[in-house]
Amino acid sequence: MKLEVHLFAGLFCNNEELDCFGETDFEMEVPENTTLNELVKLLNLELPYELIYMINGKRCDKSYCLKDKDRVGIFPPIGGG
Amino acid sequence: MKIVRVNMTNLSVKTEEVPQKWANLGGRALTSAIVAQEVDPVCHPLGKKNKLVFAPGILSGTAAPNSGRMSVGAKSPLTGGIKESNSGGSAAQKLARLGIKALIIEGLPEQGKYYSLHLSKDEAKLQEETDLVGKGNYEVIDTLSRRHGKNIGVITIGQAGEYKMLAANISIKDYHGYIRSAGRGGLGAVMASKGLKYITLDDTGTPPVPIAEPEKFRQAAKTFAQALKEHPVTGQGLPTYGTNVLVNIINEAGGLPTQNFRRGRFAGANKISGETMYEYITTRKGKPTHNCHAGCVISCSQVYNDESGNFVTAGFEYETIWGFGAVCCVDDLDIIAQADRICDDIGIDTIETAVAIATAMEGGVLPFGDGQKMLAILEEIKKGTYLGRIIGCGASVTGKVFGVSRVAVVKDQAIPAYDPRAVKGQGVTYATTPMGADHTAGYAVTSNILNVGGHVGPLAKEGNIELSKNLQIATAGIDSAGLCVFVAFSMLDKPEAMDAVNQLLEAISGKEFTYDHMLGLGRFVLKTEIDFNRAAGLTEVSDRLPEFFEEEIPPHNTTWDFTPDELQQVFADLKEEVKSPPAEVWMAPEDEPRTRPTVELH
Ligand code: SF4
């Protein structure tokens, strides 16, 4: 299935084996039933702190099972105001 | 510590002892307490009965991290209610070191005359000013820095203030010479009505701010600084990208108000985002990380240069970029930076002005997305043309003049950069804060979107009344301490940061201060402000969002669905409560004399 992925605030695809290596906005194919957690591992995004995940504009946790055409947004902890 | 009272009618400056009941207050608690006690709630905001009050926070002037915030209070000409607007820059620290707990400007001078006030260790001098009248803030600050040396503190108004525009702000020099603003509610117009063009603050030779338990204070300051540095938001996100890092996440969450609050996503978001701005700043040799006062360990500010590497603006904030960007459909960061520079120079609130321009776009005065015409309108504000004066009086006035019903205001103050239908906790804050639509009054974006301090869903009503209420109470306490509101990111997540703040307040006063006292202080502030507003005629009916928020907003197609009764729950218990808060040790009995006898300074 196909995902639309957007990585923000310094995050980028950090897996050299993927075509999207180094990119922040890309589409990618993943197997059915891939979880968000697996996607984070695949993109090699693991950091010492919790990231913020949004699927189609809604906050989500890592156990979420991805669906075809999901728009995935991943952010490090950020704030402002 | 003392109160300095400047009477513009007879041009006198007097010092007074601080009444016991105000002895432990500072910042917002003090400005609101003074305004509530001394200003007739039904007075004309630009008339002789209004007063303008400056107060450094309780911790300002000390080595406590991020404690250099100054509150400015008055009856607001924009909202008609009580106003507290706070700012960084060096003024709070200098006022505190001069031993000034509050500076009260009252009365009215002879029509058309302007004055300057100079405060130093040995003198308080009020003088007629002619040279700098009509000048913008950058020129005022440059001239005064040459005249008094670069360490001089400056509080000033630009042309927008002189025209008494309802969106005029008060500008404060930071210690690099750039401009910070007490932005909201038209306080620049109040300062102008008092005939005060600027205040200079010279703290040379002043003793340190008194601290009852210095060793305990030092330890707590260290722990607090550490906690701020360790939290990923205050230690990494804010210093790197500034507040503008929010463009992408609020856009992704569908809450970035676009084209005058029609949509929650902006196609040009990435072009105006914090990430793009960081790239511009670094390639153009600006400064991505910069602080607005000495002792700020977060440093969310930045210096933004143009393509040729020339300085354009500093302190380039998310709300400004959203305002001159998404809500007006302008996707050019350099145009937005120009807009910010003009607003800083003429001394006008960027949020109010941007929403007023979006309202003018709605009314057909200029097309959405026309950045050059937007800049031209800002120049009209500077010149004081009729169109400039309309826009400079904010979104509500602009909407009335151009027959627009889609006007995003609460209590006539423009709604900032988070759509209340997609970030509902924020909507509750806009509707119910005594300030008019103010995002900082109870920043529910934390739990709604940012994963800080727990999670409350942004799209449904559940939990958002309670969230906004708790944040509004805690924020009123933080605003009184003189802490930058961004410390809350760390305080909400790290118990040691919260403890450290309580320890700092305990050590400075020598009196017990717990989290309950902080909440007591916050409740006292809100109760004082709500009571003033009720007496000024801002009743429950004013705690509403405009009716167009009943429309759905894409992408989530949510509406504003809180009923008036639900919104009244936010402060229902406060309205019943007697004024004396649980923090008795911090408050004195109500039977203090209204004003102490005054003594001449000279
Ligand atoms: S974090 Fe930003 S706004 Fe707060 S005190 Fe520091 S520079 Fe000023």
mmCIF file of C-alpha atoms in Angstrom, chain A residues 4 6-11 24-25 48-60 71-81, chain B residues 232-233 236-238 241-243 245-246 248-249 251-253 265 270 275 317 319 418 439 443 447-451 455 459 486 489 556:
data_model
loop_
_atom_site.group_PDB
_atom_site.id
_atom_site.type_symbol
_atom_site.label_atom_id
_atom_site.label_comp_id
_atom_site.label_asym_id
_atom_site.label_seq_id
_atom_site.Cartn_x
_atom_site.Cartn_y
_atom_site.Cartn_z
ATOM 1 C CA GLU A 4 2.301 9.933 1.872
ATOM 2 C CA HIS A 6 6.010 14.198 5.745
ATOM 3 C CA LEU A 7 8.852 14.560 8.239
ATOM 4 C CA PHE A 8 9.375 17.870 9.999
ATOM 5 C CA ALA A 9 11.690 19.998 12.124
ATOM 6 C CA GLY A 10 14.947 18.270 11.285
ATOM 7 C CA LEU A 11 13.649 14.712 10.789
ATOM 8 C CA THR A 24 11.461 14.876 4.165
ATOM 9 C CA ASP A 25 8.383 14.659 1.921
ATOM 10 C CA PRO A 48 15.849 9.334 22.630
ATOM 11 C CA TYR A 49 12.533 11.159 23.069
ATOM 12 C CA GLU A 50 8.975 10.529 22.022
ATOM 13 C CA LEU A 51 7.993 11.804 18.594
ATOM 14 C CA ILE A 52 4.610 13.288 17.663
ATOM 15 C CA TYR A 53 2.664 11.279 15.091
ATOM 16 C CA MET A 54 -0.258 12.463 13.005
ATOM 17 C CA ILE A 55 -2.250 10.349 10.611
ATOM 18 C CA ASN A 56 -4.441 12.365 8.264
ATOM 19 C CA GLY A 57 -4.103 15.321 10.615
ATOM 20 C CA LYS A 58 -5.053 13.463 13.785
ATOM 21 C CA ARG A 59 -2.738 12.531 16.622
ATOM 22 C CA CYS A 60 -2.027 8.858 16.848
ATOM 23 C CA ARG A 71 -0.959 10.867 5.174
ATOM 24 C CA VAL A 72 1.682 10.428 7.871
ATOM 25 C CA GLY A 73 3.206 13.451 9.643
ATOM 26 C CA ILE A 74 6.026 12.933 12.131
ATOM 27 C CA PHE A 75 7.487 15.633 14.362
ATOM 28 C CA PRO A 76 10.102 15.765 17.099
ATOM 29 C CA PRO A 77 8.898 17.390 20.344
ATOM 30 C CA ILE A 78 8.274 21.028 19.425
ATOM 31 C CA GLY A 79 6.447 23.980 20.871
ATOM 32 C CA GLY A 80 5.895 27.673 20.524
ATOM 33 C CA GLY A 81 3.114 30.144 20.973
ATOM 34 C CA PRO B 232 13.290 18.803 24.231
ATOM 35 C CA VAL B 233 10.937 21.731 23.514
ATOM 36 C CA GLN B 236 16.051 22.101 21.423
ATOM 37 C CA GLY B 237 12.886 22.855 19.420
ATOM 38 C CA LEU B 238 12.425 26.497 20.429
ATOM 39 C CA TYR B 241 13.432 26.905 14.962
ATOM 40 C CA GLY B 242 11.773 29.536 17.143
ATOM 41 C CA THR B 243 8.024 29.605 17.589
ATOM 42 C CA VAL B 245 8.185 25.687 13.990
ATOM 43 C CA LEU B 246 4.440 25.581 14.675
ATOM 44 C CA ASN B 248 3.792 22.813 9.885
ATOM 45 C CA ILE B 249 2.339 21.026 12.893
ATOM 46 C CA ASN B 251 -1.177 23.001 9.419
ATOM 47 C CA GLU B 252 -0.876 19.215 9.597
ATOM 48 C CA ALA B 253 -3.424 19.214 12.436
ATOM 49 C CA ARG B 265 -4.615 24.066 5.920
ATOM 50 C CA ASN B 270 5.972 24.912 3.847
ATOM 51 C CA GLU B 275 12.173 24.935 8.763
ATOM 52 C CA GLU B 317 7.105 34.940 15.665
ATOM 53 C CA GLU B 319 1.609 34.309 15.078
ATOM 54 C CA TYR B 418 -5.112 28.355 15.946
ATOM 55 C CA HIS B 439 -3.742 32.524 22.725
ATOM 56 C CA TYR B 443 -2.366 27.762 25.724
ATOM 57 C CA SER B 447 -2.278 19.162 25.259
ATOM 58 C CA ASN B 448 -4.442 19.454 22.136
ATOM 59 C CA ILE B 449 -1.591 19.172 19.642
ATOM 60 C CA LEU B 450 1.910 19.181 21.088
ATOM 61 C CA ASN B 451 1.826 16.203 23.410
ATOM 62 C CA HIS B 455 -3.411 14.724 25.739
ATOM 63 C CA LEU B 459 -11.579 18.072 17.713
ATOM 64 C CA PHE B 486 7.343 29.109 27.362
ATOM 65 C CA PHE B 489 6.443 23.413 28.386
ATOM 66 C CA HIS B 556 -11.666 17.799 9.633
#
